[in-house]
Amino acid sequence: MTPFEFLAILISVIMGLAIARLVSGIGDLIRIIKSSNSYWVYSVWIFNILILISGFWWSMYGWSLKEDWNFFYFILLLTFTITLYLLTDFLVPREITPKTKIKDYFLENRKVFFLIQVFALIVDIVETSLLEKEGIRDMPFEYPIVIIALIILSIIGYISKRNRIQEVIAILWGIILVTYITYGILVL
């Protein structure tokens, strides 16, 4: 077993748990969708984080080209993985019932959610820079623009509790992420 395969198993387990948590949140949302307690911004964030996790998981394969591993790389990728899981943990309530006020839950947890998001994006910068340094993958010229935009939106989300701001941030964040990933797939 190569060092990457060893690490990939651990990352896959954690990412699988994160995706299971998001999918469970979707199921819970479907059950309460007719109640007045649903919140579409929350649904957009589930989609956004699902895309973010899927993109990270897909990009992990690039690391399989690395032959010489050290503990720093292991800790970096494990930190990124755990951070993405924590995003799902603060996004999806432990239990959603028709009485759960999703909007209140999201707004009460938004500071930790966005703080973790900023941390994840900073770790992504380190990870992407290392991939380029190792000659595994070139950093697309759009990457700095995208990552800075996502960090700025996350900081605004952390600061503002206003509903309209949260709506705009969720939509813009998703559009930027999906556009970047789609561009990377179709063009690069």
mmCIF file of C-alpha atoms in Angstrom:
data_model
loop_
_atom_site.group_PDB
_atom_site.id
_atom_site.type_symbol
_atom_site.label_atom_id
_atom_site.label_comp_id
_atom_site.label_asym_id
_atom_site.label_seq_id
_atom_site.Cartn_x
_atom_site.Cartn_y
_atom_site.Cartn_z
ATOM 1 C CA MET A 1 0.000 0.000 0.000
ATOM 2 C CA THR A 2 1.387 3.392 -0.995
ATOM 3 C CA PRO A 3 1.334 6.344 1.420
ATOM 4 C CA PHE A 4 -1.345 7.984 -0.742
ATOM 5 C CA GLU A 5 -3.578 4.897 -0.631
ATOM 6 C CA PHE A 6 -3.167 4.792 3.143
ATOM 7 C CA LEU A 7 -4.192 8.447 3.443
ATOM 8 C CA ALA A 8 -6.944 8.143 0.816
ATOM 9 C CA ILE A 9 -8.727 5.511 2.894
ATOM 10 C CA LEU A 10 -8.874 7.813 5.916
ATOM 11 C CA ILE A 11 -9.924 10.818 3.827
ATOM 12 C CA SER A 12 -12.592 8.761 2.060
ATOM 13 C CA VAL A 13 -14.092 7.651 5.360
ATOM 14 C CA ILE A 14 -14.255 11.220 6.695
ATOM 15 C CA MET A 15 -15.581 12.629 3.393
ATOM 16 C CA GLY A 16 -18.117 9.813 3.231
ATOM 17 C CA LEU A 17 -19.346 10.772 6.694
ATOM 18 C CA ALA A 18 -19.571 14.420 5.645
ATOM 19 C CA ILE A 19 -21.564 13.585 2.522
ATOM 20 C CA ALA A 20 -23.811 11.253 4.530
ATOM 21 C CA ARG A 21 -24.471 14.114 6.945
ATOM 22 C CA LEU A 22 -25.419 16.449 4.075
ATOM 23 C CA VAL A 23 -27.635 13.846 2.403
ATOM 24 C CA SER A 24 -29.326 13.197 5.747
ATOM 25 C CA GLY A 25 -29.952 16.945 5.995
ATOM 26 C CA ILE A 26 -31.531 16.881 2.537
ATOM 27 C CA GLY A 27 -33.800 14.018 3.599
ATOM 28 C CA ASP A 28 -34.812 15.915 6.722
ATOM 29 C CA LEU A 29 -35.517 19.014 4.636
ATOM 30 C CA ILE A 30 -37.754 17.063 2.300
ATOM 31 C CA ARG A 31 -39.744 15.823 5.299
ATOM 32 C CA ILE A 32 -40.352 19.352 6.603
ATOM 33 C CA ILE A 33 -40.531 21.227 3.289
ATOM 34 C CA LYS A 34 -44.257 21.869 3.671
ATOM 35 C CA SER A 35 -43.809 23.433 7.089
ATOM 36 C CA SER A 36 -43.077 27.092 7.455
ATOM 37 C CA ASN A 37 -39.795 26.217 9.157
ATOM 38 C CA SER A 38 -37.776 25.478 6.006
ATOM 39 C CA TYR A 39 -35.191 28.010 4.804
ATOM 40 C CA TRP A 40 -34.029 28.009 1.194
ATOM 41 C CA VAL A 41 -30.670 29.612 2.023
ATOM 42 C CA TYR A 42 -29.891 26.558 4.143
ATOM 43 C CA SER A 43 -30.712 24.332 1.141
ATOM 44 C CA VAL A 44 -28.333 26.357 -1.039
ATOM 45 C CA TRP A 45 -25.566 25.936 1.541
ATOM 46 C CA ILE A 46 -26.096 22.174 1.615
ATOM 47 C CA PHE A 47 -25.643 22.191 -2.165
ATOM 48 C CA ASN A 48 -22.595 24.489 -1.972
ATOM 49 C CA ILE A 49 -20.815 22.383 0.649
ATOM 50 C CA LEU A 50 -21.694 19.152 -1.164
ATOM 51 C CA ILE A 51 -20.046 20.576 -4.308
ATOM 52 C CA LEU A 52 -17.041 21.814 -2.287
ATOM 53 C CA ILE A 53 -16.501 18.411 -0.670
ATOM 54 C CA SER A 54 -16.968 16.584 -3.972
ATOM 55 C CA GLY A 55 -14.473 18.903 -5.653
ATOM 56 C CA PHE A 56 -11.905 18.356 -2.912
ATOM 57 C CA TRP A 57 -12.413 14.604 -2.968
ATOM 58 C CA TRP A 58 -12.001 14.554 -6.756
ATOM 59 C CA SER A 59 -8.897 16.743 -6.669
ATOM 60 C CA MET A 60 -7.319 14.490 -4.043
ATOM 61 C CA TYR A 61 -6.403 12.050 -6.761
ATOM 62 C CA GLY A 62 -3.706 14.449 -7.919
ATOM 63 C CA TRP A 63 -1.803 13.615 -4.756
ATOM 64 C CA SER A 64 -1.504 9.995 -5.931
ATOM 65 C CA LEU A 65 1.329 11.179 -8.193
ATOM 66 C CA LYS A 66 3.421 12.188 -5.190
ATOM 67 C CA GLU A 67 5.932 9.529 -4.251
ATOM 68 C CA ASP A 68 7.736 10.913 -1.214
ATOM 69 C CA TRP A 69 5.365 11.713 1.637
ATOM 70 C CA ASN A 70 6.032 13.264 5.003
ATOM 71 C CA PHE A 71 3.978 13.912 8.110
ATOM 72 C CA PHE A 72 3.327 17.551 7.135
ATOM 73 C CA TYR A 73 1.487 16.538 3.945
ATOM 74 C CA PHE A 74 -0.472 13.936 5.883
ATOM 75 C CA ILE A 75 -1.516 16.457 8.558
ATOM 76 C CA LEU A 76 -2.343 19.127 5.973
ATOM 77 C CA LEU A 77 -4.713 16.895 4.012
ATOM 78 C CA LEU A 78 -6.200 15.434 7.174
ATOM 79 C CA THR A 79 -6.780 18.970 8.520
ATOM 80 C CA PHE A 80 -8.508 19.968 5.297
ATOM 81 C CA THR A 81 -10.694 16.859 5.427
ATOM 82 C CA ILE A 82 -11.669 17.345 9.066
ATOM 83 C CA THR A 83 -12.405 21.020 8.426
ATOM 84 C CA LEU A 84 -14.774 20.113 5.592
ATOM 85 C CA TYR A 85 -16.516 17.620 7.852
ATOM 86 C CA LEU A 86 -16.901 20.300 10.526
ATOM 87 C CA LEU A 87 -18.594 22.522 7.945
ATOM 88 C CA THR A 88 -21.283 19.877 7.568
ATOM 89 C CA ASP A 89 -21.537 19.465 11.325
ATOM 90 C CA PHE A 90 -22.304 23.143 11.890
ATOM 91 C CA LEU A 91 -24.568 23.333 8.849
ATOM 92 C CA VAL A 92 -26.832 20.340 9.466
ATOM 93 C CA PRO A 93 -28.658 20.145 12.820
ATOM 94 C CA ARG A 94 -28.369 16.851 14.683
ATOM 95 C CA GLU A 95 -32.091 16.362 14.342
ATOM 96 C CA ILE A 96 -34.582 18.200 12.187
ATOM 97 C CA THR A 97 -38.246 17.997 13.059
ATOM 98 C CA PRO A 98 -41.202 20.011 11.751
ATOM 99 C CA LYS A 99 -40.681 22.246 14.806
ATOM 100 C CA THR A 100 -37.022 22.942 14.000
ATOM 101 C CA LYS A 101 -36.606 26.510 12.812
ATOM 102 C CA ILE A 102 -33.915 26.033 10.170
ATOM 103 C CA LYS A 103 -33.438 29.763 9.615
ATOM 104 C CA ASP A 104 -32.843 30.391 13.329
ATOM 105 C CA TYR A 105 -30.478 27.407 13.530
ATOM 106 C CA PHE A 106 -28.469 28.625 10.530
ATOM 107 C CA LEU A 107 -28.249 32.228 11.724
ATOM 108 C CA GLU A 108 -27.256 31.146 15.254
ATOM 109 C CA ASN A 109 -24.471 28.912 13.907
ATOM 110 C CA ARG A 110 -23.398 31.106 10.998
ATOM 111 C CA LYS A 111 -20.361 32.605 12.746
ATOM 112 C CA VAL A 112 -18.764 29.225 13.431
ATOM 113 C CA PHE A 113 -19.862 27.940 10.003
ATOM 114 C CA PHE A 114 -18.267 30.864 8.157
ATOM 115 C CA LEU A 115 -15.172 30.862 10.367
ATOM 116 C CA ILE A 116 -14.609 27.187 9.547
ATOM 117 C CA GLN A 117 -15.262 28.021 5.900
ATOM 118 C CA VAL A 118 -12.553 30.707 5.881
ATOM 119 C CA PHE A 119 -10.134 28.308 7.565
ATOM 120 C CA ALA A 120 -10.936 25.611 4.970
ATOM 121 C CA LEU A 121 -10.284 28.058 2.144
ATOM 122 C CA ILE A 122 -6.948 29.084 3.670
ATOM 123 C CA VAL A 123 -5.943 25.418 3.977
ATOM 124 C CA ASP A 124 -7.023 24.994 0.340
ATOM 125 C CA ILE A 125 -4.607 27.757 -0.646
ATOM 126 C CA VAL A 126 -1.764 25.890 1.066
ATOM 127 C CA GLU A 127 -2.815 22.570 -0.480
ATOM 128 C CA THR A 128 -3.148 24.021 -3.988
ATOM 129 C CA SER A 129 0.198 25.827 -3.671
ATOM 130 C CA LEU A 130 1.872 22.574 -2.628
ATOM 131 C CA LEU A 131 0.353 20.716 -5.573
ATOM 132 C CA GLU A 132 1.874 23.335 -7.860
ATOM 133 C CA LYS A 133 5.220 23.340 -6.041
ATOM 134 C CA GLU A 134 5.402 19.551 -6.297
ATOM 135 C CA GLY A 135 4.703 19.773 -10.040
ATOM 136 C CA ILE A 136 1.515 17.743 -9.649
ATOM 137 C CA ARG A 137 -0.908 20.359 -10.934
ATOM 138 C CA ASP A 138 -0.596 23.911 -12.176
ATOM 139 C CA MET A 139 -2.555 26.520 -10.303
ATOM 140 C CA PRO A 140 -5.148 27.984 -12.682
ATOM 141 C CA PHE A 141 -4.749 31.734 -13.064
ATOM 142 C CA GLU A 142 -8.388 32.171 -11.915
ATOM 143 C CA TYR A 143 -7.771 30.367 -8.643
ATOM 144 C CA PRO A 144 -6.547 33.379 -6.602
ATOM 145 C CA ILE A 145 -9.516 35.461 -7.757
ATOM 146 C CA VAL A 146 -11.991 32.692 -6.907
ATOM 147 C CA ILE A 147 -10.496 31.907 -3.508
ATOM 148 C CA ILE A 148 -10.296 35.581 -2.496
ATOM 149 C CA ALA A 149 -13.924 36.112 -3.578
ATOM 150 C CA LEU A 150 -15.051 33.084 -1.542
ATOM 151 C CA ILE A 151 -13.096 34.238 1.511
ATOM 152 C CA ILE A 152 -14.555 37.762 1.276
ATOM 153 C CA LEU A 153 -18.090 36.360 0.956
ATOM 154 C CA SER A 154 -17.474 34.074 3.934
ATOM 155 C CA ILE A 155 -16.206 36.976 6.052
ATOM 156 C CA ILE A 156 -19.275 39.029 5.135
ATOM 157 C CA GLY A 157 -21.440 36.025 6.057
ATOM 158 C CA TYR A 158 -19.671 35.853 9.405
ATOM 159 C CA ILE A 159 -20.259 39.548 10.093
ATOM 160 C CA SER A 160 -23.815 40.023 8.822
ATOM 161 C CA LYS A 161 -26.922 38.457 10.268
ATOM 162 C CA ARG A 162 -29.178 40.227 7.753
ATOM 163 C CA ASN A 163 -31.271 37.765 5.811
ATOM 164 C CA ARG A 164 -30.874 39.485 2.426
ATOM 165 C CA ILE A 165 -27.069 39.463 2.784
ATOM 166 C CA GLN A 166 -27.131 35.745 3.690
ATOM 167 C CA GLU A 167 -29.260 35.039 0.606
ATOM 168 C CA VAL A 168 -26.888 36.884 -1.727
ATOM 169 C CA ILE A 169 -23.806 35.265 -0.188
ATOM 170 C CA ALA A 170 -25.212 31.736 -0.523
ATOM 171 C CA ILE A 171 -26.127 32.270 -4.170
ATOM 172 C CA LEU A 172 -22.895 34.058 -5.154
ATOM 173 C CA TRP A 173 -20.744 31.517 -3.311
ATOM 174 C CA GLY A 174 -22.439 28.675 -5.184
ATOM 175 C CA ILE A 175 -22.251 30.401 -8.557
ATOM 176 C CA ILE A 176 -18.547 31.152 -8.135
ATOM 177 C CA LEU A 177 -17.736 27.608 -7.014
ATOM 178 C CA VAL A 178 -19.788 25.844 -9.696
ATOM 179 C CA THR A 179 -18.486 28.163 -12.416
ATOM 180 C CA TYR A 180 -14.887 27.583 -11.364
ATOM 181 C CA ILE A 181 -15.295 23.800 -11.238
ATOM 182 C CA THR A 182 -17.225 23.694 -14.523
ATOM 183 C CA TYR A 183 -14.633 25.889 -16.222
ATOM 184 C CA GLY A 184 -11.888 23.626 -14.880
ATOM 185 C CA ILE A 185 -13.605 20.540 -16.252
ATOM 186 C CA LEU A 186 -14.569 21.936 -19.637
ATOM 187 C CA VAL A 187 -11.600 24.179 -20.430
ATOM 188 C CA LEU A 188 -8.584 22.895 -18.534
#
